[in-house]
mmCIF file of C-alpha atoms and ligand atoms in Angstrom:
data_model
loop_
_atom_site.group_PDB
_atom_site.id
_atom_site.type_symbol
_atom_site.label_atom_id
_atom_site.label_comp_id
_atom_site.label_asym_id
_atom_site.label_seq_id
_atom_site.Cartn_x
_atom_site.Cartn_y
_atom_site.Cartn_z
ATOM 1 C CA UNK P 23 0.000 0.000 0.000
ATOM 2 C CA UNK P 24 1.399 3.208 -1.001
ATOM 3 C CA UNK P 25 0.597 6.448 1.038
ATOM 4 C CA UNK P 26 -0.395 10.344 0.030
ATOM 5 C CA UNK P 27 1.499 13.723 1.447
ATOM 6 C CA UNK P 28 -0.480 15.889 3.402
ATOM 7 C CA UNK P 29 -0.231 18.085 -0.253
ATOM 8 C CA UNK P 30 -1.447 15.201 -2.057
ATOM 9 C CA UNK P 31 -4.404 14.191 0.564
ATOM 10 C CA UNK P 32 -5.481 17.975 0.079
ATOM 11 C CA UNK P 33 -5.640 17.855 -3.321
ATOM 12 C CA UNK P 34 -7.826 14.823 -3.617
ATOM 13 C CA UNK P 35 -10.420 15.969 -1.006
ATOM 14 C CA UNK P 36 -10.942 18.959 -3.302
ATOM 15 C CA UNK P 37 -10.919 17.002 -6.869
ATOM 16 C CA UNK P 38 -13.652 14.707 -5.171
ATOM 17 C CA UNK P 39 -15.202 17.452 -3.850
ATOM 18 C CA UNK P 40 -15.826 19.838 -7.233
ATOM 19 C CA UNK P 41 -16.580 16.558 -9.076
ATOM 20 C CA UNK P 42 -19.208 15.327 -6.582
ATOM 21 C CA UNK P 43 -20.929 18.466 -6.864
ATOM 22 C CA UNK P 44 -21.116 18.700 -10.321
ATOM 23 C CA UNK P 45 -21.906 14.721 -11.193
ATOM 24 C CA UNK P 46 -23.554 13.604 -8.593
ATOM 25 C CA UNK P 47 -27.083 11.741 -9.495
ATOM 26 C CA UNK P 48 -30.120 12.277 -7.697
ATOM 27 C CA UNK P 49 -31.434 9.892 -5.565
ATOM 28 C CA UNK P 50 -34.712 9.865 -3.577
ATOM 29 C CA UNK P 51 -32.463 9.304 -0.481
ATOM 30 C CA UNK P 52 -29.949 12.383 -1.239
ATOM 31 C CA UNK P 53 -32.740 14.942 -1.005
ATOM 32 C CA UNK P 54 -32.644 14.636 2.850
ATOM 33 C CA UNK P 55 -30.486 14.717 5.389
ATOM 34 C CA UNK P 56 -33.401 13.026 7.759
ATOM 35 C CA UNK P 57 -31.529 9.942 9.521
ATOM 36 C CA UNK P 58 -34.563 7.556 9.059
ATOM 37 C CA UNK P 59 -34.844 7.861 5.708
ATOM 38 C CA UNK P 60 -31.132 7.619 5.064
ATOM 39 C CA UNK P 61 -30.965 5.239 7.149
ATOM 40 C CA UNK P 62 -33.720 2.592 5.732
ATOM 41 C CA UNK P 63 -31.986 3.471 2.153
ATOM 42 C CA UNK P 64 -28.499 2.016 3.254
ATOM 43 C CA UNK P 65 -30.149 -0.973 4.743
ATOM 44 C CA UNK P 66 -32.158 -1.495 1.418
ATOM 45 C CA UNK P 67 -28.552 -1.007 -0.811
ATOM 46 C CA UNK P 68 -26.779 -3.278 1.035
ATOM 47 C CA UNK P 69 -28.881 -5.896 -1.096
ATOM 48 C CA UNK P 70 -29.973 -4.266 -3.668
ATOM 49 C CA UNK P 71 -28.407 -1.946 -6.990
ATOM 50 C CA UNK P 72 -29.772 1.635 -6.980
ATOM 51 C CA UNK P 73 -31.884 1.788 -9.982
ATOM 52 C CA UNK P 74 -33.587 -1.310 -8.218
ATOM 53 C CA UNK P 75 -33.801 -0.124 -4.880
ATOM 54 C CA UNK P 76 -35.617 3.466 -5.734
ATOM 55 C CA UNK P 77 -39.239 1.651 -6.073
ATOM 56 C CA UNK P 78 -38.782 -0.245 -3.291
ATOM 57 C CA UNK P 79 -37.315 2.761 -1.409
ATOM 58 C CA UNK P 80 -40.761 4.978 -2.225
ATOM 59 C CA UNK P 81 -43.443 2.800 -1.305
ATOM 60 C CA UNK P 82 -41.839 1.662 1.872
ATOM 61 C CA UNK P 83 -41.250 5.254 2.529
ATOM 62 C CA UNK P 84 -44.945 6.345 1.512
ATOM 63 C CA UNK P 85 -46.241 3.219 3.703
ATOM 64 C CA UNK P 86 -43.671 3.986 7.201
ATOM 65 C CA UNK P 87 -43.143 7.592 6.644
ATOM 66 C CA UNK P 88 -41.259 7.860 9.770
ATOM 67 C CA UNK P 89 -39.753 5.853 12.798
ATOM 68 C CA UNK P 90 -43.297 6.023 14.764
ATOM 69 C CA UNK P 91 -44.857 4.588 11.616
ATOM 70 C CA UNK P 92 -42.285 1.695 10.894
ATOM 71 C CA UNK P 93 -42.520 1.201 14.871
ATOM 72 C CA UNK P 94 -45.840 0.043 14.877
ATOM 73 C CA UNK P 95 -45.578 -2.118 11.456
ATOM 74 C CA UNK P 96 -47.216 -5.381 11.811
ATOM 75 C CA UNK P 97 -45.372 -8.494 10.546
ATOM 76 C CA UNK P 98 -47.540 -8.881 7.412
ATOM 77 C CA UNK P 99 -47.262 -5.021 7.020
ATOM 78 C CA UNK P 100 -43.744 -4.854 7.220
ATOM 79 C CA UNK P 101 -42.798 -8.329 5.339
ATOM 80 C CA UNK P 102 -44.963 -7.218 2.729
ATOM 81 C CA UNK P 103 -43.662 -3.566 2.249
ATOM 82 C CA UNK P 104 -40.427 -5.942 2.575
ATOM 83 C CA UNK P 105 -41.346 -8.640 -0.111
ATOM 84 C CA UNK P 106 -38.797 -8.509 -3.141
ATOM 85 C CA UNK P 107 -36.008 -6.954 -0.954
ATOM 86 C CA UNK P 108 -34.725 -10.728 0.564
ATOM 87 C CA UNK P 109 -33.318 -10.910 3.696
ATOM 88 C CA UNK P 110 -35.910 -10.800 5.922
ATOM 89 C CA UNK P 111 -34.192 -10.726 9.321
ATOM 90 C CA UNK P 112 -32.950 -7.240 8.136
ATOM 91 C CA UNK P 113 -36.919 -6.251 7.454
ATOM 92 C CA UNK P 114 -37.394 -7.231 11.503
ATOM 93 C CA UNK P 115 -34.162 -5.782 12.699
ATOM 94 C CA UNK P 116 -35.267 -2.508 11.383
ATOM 95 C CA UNK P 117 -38.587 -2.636 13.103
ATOM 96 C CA UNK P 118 -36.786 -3.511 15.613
ATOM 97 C CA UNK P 119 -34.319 -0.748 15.541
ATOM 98 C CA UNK P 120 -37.118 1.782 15.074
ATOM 99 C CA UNK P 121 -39.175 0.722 17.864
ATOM 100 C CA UNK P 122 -35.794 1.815 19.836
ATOM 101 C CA UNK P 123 -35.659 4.715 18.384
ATOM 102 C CA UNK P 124 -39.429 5.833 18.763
ATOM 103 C CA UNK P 125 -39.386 4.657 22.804
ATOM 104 C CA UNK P 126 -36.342 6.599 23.478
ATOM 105 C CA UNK P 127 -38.002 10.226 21.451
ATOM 106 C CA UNK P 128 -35.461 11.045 18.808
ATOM 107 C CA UNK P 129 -33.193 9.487 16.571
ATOM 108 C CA UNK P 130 -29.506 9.003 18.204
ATOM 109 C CA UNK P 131 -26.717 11.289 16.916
ATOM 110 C CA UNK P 132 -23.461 9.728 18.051
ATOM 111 C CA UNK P 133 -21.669 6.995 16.065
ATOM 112 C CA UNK P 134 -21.590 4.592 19.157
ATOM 113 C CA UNK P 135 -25.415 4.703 20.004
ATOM 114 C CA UNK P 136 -26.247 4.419 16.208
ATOM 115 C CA UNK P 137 -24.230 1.262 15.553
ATOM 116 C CA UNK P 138 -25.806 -0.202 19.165
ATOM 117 C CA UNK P 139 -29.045 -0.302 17.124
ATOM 118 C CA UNK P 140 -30.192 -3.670 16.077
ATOM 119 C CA UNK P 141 -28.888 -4.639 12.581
ATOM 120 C CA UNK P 142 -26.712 -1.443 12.197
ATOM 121 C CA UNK P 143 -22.613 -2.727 11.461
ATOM 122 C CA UNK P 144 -20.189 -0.200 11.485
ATOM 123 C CA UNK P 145 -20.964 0.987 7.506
ATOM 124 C CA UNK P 146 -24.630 1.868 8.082
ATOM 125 C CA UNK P 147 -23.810 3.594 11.580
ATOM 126 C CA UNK P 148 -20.644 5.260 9.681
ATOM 127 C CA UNK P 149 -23.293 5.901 6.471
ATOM 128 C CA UNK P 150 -25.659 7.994 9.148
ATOM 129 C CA UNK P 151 -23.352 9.501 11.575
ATOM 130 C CA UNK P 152 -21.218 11.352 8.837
ATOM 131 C CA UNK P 153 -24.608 11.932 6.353
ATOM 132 C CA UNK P 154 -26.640 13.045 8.466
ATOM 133 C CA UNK P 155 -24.546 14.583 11.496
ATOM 134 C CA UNK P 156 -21.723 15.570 10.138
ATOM 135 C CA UNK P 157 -19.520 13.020 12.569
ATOM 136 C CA UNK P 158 -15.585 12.334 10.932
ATOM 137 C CA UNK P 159 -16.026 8.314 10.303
ATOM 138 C CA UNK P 160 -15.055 6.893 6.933
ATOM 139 C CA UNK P 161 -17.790 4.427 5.024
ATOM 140 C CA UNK P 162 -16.226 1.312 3.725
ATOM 141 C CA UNK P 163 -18.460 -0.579 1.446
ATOM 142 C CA UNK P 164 -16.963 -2.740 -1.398
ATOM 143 C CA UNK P 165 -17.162 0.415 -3.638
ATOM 144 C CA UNK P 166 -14.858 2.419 -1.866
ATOM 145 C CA UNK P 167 -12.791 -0.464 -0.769
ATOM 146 C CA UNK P 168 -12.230 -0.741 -4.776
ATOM 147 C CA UNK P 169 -11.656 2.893 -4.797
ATOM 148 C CA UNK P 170 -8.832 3.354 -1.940
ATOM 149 C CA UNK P 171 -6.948 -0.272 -3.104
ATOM 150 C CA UNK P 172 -6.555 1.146 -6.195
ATOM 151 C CA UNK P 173 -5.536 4.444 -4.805
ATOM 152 C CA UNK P 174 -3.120 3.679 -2.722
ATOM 153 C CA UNK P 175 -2.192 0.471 -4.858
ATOM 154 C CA UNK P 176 -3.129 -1.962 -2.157
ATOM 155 C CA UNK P 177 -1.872 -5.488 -3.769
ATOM 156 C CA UNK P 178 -3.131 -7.538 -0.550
ATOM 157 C CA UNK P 179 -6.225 -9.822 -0.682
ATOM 158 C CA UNK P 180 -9.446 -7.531 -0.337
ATOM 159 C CA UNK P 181 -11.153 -10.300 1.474
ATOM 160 C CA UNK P 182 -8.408 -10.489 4.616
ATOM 161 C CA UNK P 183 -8.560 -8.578 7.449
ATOM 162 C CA UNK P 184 -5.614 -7.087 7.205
ATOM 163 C CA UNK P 185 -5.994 -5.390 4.254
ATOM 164 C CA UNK P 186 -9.383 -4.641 5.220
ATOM 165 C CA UNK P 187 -7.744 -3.054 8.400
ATOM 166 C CA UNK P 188 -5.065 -1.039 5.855
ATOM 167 C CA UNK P 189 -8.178 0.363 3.634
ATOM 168 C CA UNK P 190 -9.919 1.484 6.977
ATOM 169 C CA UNK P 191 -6.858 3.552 8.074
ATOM 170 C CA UNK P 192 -6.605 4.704 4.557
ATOM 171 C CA UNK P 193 -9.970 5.856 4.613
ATOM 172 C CA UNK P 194 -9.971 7.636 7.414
ATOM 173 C CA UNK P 195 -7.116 9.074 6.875
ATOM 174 C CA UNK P 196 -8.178 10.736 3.367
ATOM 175 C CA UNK P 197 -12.035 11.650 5.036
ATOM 176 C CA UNK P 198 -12.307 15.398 4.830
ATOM 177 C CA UNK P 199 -13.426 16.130 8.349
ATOM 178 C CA UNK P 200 -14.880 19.595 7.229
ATOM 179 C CA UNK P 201 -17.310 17.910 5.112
ATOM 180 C CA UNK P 202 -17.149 14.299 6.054
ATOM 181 C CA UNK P 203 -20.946 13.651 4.619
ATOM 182 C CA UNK P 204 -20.355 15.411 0.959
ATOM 183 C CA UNK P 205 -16.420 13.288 1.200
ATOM 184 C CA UNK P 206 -18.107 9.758 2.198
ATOM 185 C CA UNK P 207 -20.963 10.422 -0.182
ATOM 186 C CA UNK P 208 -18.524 11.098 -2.967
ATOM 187 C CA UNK P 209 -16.309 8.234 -2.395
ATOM 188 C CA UNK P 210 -19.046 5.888 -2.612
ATOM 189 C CA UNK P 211 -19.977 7.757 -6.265
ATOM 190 C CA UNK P 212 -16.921 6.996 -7.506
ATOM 191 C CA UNK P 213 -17.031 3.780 -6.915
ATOM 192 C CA UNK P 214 -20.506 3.075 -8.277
ATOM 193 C CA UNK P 215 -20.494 4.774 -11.629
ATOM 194 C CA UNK P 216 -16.053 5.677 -12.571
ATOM 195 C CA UNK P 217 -13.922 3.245 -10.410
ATOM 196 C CA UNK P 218 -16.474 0.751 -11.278
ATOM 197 C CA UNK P 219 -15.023 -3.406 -11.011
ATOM 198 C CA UNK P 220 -13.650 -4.584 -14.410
ATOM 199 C CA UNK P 221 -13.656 -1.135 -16.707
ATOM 200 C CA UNK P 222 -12.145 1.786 -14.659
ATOM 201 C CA UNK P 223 -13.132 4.650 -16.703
ATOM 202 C CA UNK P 224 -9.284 6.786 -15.042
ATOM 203 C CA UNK P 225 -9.774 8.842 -18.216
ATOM 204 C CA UNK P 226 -12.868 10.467 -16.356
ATOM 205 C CA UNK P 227 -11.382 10.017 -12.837
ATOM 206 C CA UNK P 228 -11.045 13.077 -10.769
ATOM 207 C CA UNK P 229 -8.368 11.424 -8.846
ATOM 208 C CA UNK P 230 -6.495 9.933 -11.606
ATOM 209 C CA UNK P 231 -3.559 12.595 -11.021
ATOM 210 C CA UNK P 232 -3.185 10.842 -7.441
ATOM 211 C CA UNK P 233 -4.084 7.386 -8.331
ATOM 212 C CA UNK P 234 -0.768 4.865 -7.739
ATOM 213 C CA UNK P 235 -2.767 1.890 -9.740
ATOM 214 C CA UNK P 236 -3.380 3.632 -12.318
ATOM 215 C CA UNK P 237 0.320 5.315 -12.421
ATOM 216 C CA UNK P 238 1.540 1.530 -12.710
ATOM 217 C CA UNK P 239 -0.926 0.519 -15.142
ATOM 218 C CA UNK P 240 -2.452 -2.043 -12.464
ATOM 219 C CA UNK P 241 -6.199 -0.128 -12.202
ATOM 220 C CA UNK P 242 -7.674 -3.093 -13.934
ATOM 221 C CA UNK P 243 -5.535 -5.729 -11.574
ATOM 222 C CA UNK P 244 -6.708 -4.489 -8.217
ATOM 223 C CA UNK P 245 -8.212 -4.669 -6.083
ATOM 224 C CA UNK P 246 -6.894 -8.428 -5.394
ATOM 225 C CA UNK P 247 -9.239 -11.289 -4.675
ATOM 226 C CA UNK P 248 -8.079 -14.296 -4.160
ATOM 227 C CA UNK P 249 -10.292 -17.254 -4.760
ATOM 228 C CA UNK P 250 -11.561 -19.360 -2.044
ATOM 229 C CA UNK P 251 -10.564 -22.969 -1.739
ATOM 230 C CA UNK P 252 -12.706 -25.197 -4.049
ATOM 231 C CA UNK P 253 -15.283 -27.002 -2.427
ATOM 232 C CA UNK P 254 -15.089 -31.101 -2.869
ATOM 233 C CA UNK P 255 -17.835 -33.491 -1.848
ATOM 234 C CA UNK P 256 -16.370 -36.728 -0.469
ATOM 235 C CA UNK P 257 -18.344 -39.669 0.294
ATOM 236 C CA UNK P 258 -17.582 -41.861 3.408
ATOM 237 C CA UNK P 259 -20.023 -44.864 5.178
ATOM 238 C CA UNK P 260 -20.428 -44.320 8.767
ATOM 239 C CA UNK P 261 -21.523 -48.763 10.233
ATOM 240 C CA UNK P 262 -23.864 -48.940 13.265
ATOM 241 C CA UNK P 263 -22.920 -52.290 14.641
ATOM 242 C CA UNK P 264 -25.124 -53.020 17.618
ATOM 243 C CA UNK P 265 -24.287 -56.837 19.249
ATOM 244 C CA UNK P 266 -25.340 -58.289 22.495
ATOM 245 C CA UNK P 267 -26.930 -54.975 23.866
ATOM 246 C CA UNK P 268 -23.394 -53.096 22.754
ATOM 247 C CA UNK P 269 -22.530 -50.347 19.917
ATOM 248 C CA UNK P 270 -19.301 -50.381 18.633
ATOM 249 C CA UNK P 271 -17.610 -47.082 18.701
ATOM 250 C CA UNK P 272 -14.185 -45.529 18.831
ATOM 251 C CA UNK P 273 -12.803 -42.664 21.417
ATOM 252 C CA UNK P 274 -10.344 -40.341 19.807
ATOM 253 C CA UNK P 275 -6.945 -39.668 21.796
ATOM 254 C CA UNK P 276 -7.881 -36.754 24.946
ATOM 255 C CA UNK P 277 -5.378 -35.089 23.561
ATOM 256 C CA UNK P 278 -5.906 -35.063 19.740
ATOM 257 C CA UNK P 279 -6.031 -31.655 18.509
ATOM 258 C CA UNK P 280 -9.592 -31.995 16.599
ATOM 259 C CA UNK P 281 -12.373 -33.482 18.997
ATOM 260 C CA UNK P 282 -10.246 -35.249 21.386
ATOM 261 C CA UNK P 283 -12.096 -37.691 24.025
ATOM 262 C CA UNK P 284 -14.962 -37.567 21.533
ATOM 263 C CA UNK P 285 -16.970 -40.606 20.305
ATOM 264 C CA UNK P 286 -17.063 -41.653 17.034
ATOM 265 C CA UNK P 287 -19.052 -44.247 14.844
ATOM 266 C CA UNK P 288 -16.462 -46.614 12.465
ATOM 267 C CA UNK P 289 -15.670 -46.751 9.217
ATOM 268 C CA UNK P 290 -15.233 -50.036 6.871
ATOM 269 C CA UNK P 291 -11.591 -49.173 6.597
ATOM 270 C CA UNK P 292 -11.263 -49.559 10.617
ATOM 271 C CA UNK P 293 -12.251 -53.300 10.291
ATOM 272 C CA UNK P 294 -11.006 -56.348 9.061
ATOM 273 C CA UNK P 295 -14.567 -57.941 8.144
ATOM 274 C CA UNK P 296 -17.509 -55.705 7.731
ATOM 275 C CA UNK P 297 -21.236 -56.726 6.044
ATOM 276 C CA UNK P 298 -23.005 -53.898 5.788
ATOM 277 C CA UNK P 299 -26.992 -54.703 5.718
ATOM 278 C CA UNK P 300 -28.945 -51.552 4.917
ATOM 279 C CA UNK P 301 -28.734 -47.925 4.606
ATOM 280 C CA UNK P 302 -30.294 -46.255 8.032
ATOM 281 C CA UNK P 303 -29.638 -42.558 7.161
ATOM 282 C CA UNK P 304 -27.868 -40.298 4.285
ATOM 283 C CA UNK P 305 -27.182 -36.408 5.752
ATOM 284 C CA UNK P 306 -24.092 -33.798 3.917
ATOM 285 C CA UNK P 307 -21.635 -32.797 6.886
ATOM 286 C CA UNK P 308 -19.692 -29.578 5.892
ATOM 287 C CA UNK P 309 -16.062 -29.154 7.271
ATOM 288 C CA UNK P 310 -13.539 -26.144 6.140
ATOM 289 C CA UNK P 311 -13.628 -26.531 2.312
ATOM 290 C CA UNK P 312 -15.387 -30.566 2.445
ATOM 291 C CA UNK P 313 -18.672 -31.448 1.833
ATOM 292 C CA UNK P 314 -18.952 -35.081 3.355
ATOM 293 C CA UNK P 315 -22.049 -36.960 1.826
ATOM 294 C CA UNK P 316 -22.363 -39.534 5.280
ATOM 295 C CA UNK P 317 -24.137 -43.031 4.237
ATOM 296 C CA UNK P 318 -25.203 -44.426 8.131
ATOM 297 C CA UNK P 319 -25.152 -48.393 7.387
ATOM 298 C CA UNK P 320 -26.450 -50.934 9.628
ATOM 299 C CA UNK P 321 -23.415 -53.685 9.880
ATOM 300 C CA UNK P 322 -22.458 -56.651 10.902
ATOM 301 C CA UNK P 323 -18.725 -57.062 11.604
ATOM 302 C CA UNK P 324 -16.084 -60.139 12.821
ATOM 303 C CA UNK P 325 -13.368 -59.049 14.796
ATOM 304 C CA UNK P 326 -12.547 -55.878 16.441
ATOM 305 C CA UNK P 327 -9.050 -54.601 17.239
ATOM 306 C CA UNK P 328 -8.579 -51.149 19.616
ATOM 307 C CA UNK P 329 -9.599 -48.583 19.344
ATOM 308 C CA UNK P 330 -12.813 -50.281 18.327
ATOM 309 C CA UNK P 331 -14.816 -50.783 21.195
ATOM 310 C CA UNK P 332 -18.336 -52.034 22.632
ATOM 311 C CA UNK P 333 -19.984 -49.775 24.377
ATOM 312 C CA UNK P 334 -23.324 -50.452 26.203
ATOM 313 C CA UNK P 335 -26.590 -49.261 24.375
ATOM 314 C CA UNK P 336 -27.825 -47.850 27.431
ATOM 315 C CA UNK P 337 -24.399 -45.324 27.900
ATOM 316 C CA UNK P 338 -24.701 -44.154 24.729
ATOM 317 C CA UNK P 339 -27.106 -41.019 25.785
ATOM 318 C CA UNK P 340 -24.266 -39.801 28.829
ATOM 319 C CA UNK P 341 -21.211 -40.283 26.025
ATOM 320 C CA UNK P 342 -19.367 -37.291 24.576
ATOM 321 C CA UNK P 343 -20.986 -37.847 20.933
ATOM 322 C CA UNK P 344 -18.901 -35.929 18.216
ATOM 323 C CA UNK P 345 -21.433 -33.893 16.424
ATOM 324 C CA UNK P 346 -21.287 -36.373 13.158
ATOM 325 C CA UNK P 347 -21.716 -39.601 15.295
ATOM 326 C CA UNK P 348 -24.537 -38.130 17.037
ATOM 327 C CA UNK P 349 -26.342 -36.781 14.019
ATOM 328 C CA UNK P 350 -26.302 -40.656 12.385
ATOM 329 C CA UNK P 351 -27.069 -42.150 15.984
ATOM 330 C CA UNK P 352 -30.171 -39.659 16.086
ATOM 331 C CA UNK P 353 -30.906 -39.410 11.695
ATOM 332 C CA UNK P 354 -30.597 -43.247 12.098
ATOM 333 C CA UNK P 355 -33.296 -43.996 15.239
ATOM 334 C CA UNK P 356 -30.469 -45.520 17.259
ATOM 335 C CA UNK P 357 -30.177 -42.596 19.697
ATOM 336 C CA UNK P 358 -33.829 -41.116 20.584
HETATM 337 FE FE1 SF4 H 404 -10.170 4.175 -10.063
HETATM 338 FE FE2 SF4 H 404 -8.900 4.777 -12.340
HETATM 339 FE FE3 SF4 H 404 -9.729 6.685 -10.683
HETATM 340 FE FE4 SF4 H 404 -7.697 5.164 -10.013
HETATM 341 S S1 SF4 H 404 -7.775 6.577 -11.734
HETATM 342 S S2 SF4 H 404 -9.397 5.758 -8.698
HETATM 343 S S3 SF4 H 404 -8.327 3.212 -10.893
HETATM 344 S S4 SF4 H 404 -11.031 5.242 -11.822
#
């Protein structure tokens, strides 16, 4: 990540500045600096693109006009003014967040008691406090996380907390405190319609003179995003041996470093001679980058070597279960 002189941080404050002002489009949301309406529109863009959001935005806004309104929403009222949207836990969470508001008589202006509302994370309360109050905390969205890694030619992975951390201190750091609401505002406007993912447009870029990617010819390369592990699906049997009133099962070492002193159901490879009878129970067990597709099969097997072991049916309730064994014993009817 490469940094900006006091000079340079100047100089892009004011180019985002004069082009905000002249370029920027008008959205039902921008015409007010009222915190509830602001508010329910960063909520609804965190899910939705703009030019899908405005409908959705107007006729929840003509329905809950203001936190009093949204307050006393029914479920049927609210999921409906909701429908379309998704998410529907962030529907209630606002409700539930505006019932706050309306009990305690005014909406809060300080960044700490707006991001101690329910469903509010630290870009909606950062969205609000510098909007609508003026307060100096930098938004970071995806937008202007594109924006300031291409800035500052930030090669690290976008998706790690460190660089996350980097583009935070970054963004704070270029935040004109005079006008935090018009800077945040601006930042995210670059990001949706100049600094936009594949096709920078630099050539219209009011920060283009600052911009280190585009200096190196990387604009197009950053921000970095590393792809996530490929998931696999593996198959693997899971026998249910039950003989004489006695389940054979295998502890894992106390001191193993996954599940140790845990419980766990055999596999075929664990035996000598195994005849499995019947499927009991299929269920898909995710671990890290795994899906395992578990077949439960009733078995009958010959000889068992440690750390195979019978355990009595009747212990198997009061027996540290790992969380596989016990969802065959239970998908399977053998633990009730
Ligand atoms: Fe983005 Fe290009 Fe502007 Fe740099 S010059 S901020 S890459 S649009």
């Amino acid at each position: 990540m490469k940094e900006f002189t006091p000079a340079r941080v100047q100089a892009i404050r004011r180019a985002l500045s004069d082009w905000y002002q002249a370029n920027k489009r008008d959205l039902p949301w921008r015409r007010s600096r009222d915190p509830y309406r602001v508010w329910i529109s960063e909520i609804m863009l965190q899910q939705t693109r703009v030019a899908a959001a405005i409908p959705y935005y107007e006729r929840f806004l003509a329905r809950f006009p203001d936190v009093n309104a949204l307050a006393a929403a029914s479920d049927d009222d609210l999921l409906n003014a909701w429908a379309g949207l998704g998410y529907y836990s962030r529907a209630r969470n606002v409700r539930a967040a505006a019932q706050k508001i309306a009990s305690s008589g005014s909406f809060p202006d300080s960044y700490d008691a707006i991001i101690a509302l329910p469903g509010i994370g630290p870009y909606t309360a950062a969205a609000v406090a510098s909007i609508c109050f003026d307060l100096p905390h930098a938004v970071l969205d995806g937008n202007v996380m594109r924006v300031l890694a291409r800035l500052t030619q930030e090669e690290g992975d976008i998706q790690s907390s460190g660089t996350r951390q980097r583009l935070q201190e970054s963004a704070q750091n270029l935040l004109n405190v005079s006008n935090p609401s018009e800077h945040n505002q601006a930042m995210m406007e670059l990001g949706a319609v100049v600094c936009i993912p594949r096709e920078p447009k630099c050539k219209f870029c009011p920060v283009s003179r600052d911009c280190h990617a585009h200096s190196a010819g990387l604009a197009r390369e950053l921000p970095v995003k590393l792809r996530r592990a490929e998931i696999r699906r593996v198959r693997r049997s899971l026998l249910v041996a039950i003989r004489n009133g006695n389940i054979l099962l295998w502890q894992r070492e106390q001191d193993a470093a996954l599940l140790g002193g845990f419980y766990e159901l055999p596999e075929p490879h664990q035996l000598a001679e195994v005849k499995t009878a019947k499927l009991l129970y299929e269920f898909p067990h995710a671990i890290t980058n795994h899906i395992y597709d578990f077949h439960v099969m009733a078995a009958r097997v010959g000889q068992v070597n440690p750390p195979l072991q019978w355990v009595p049916l009747e212990q198997l309730s009061a027996l540290p279960l790992s969380t596989v064994a016990r969802k065959a014993l239970t998908g399977g009817n053998v633990l009730l």
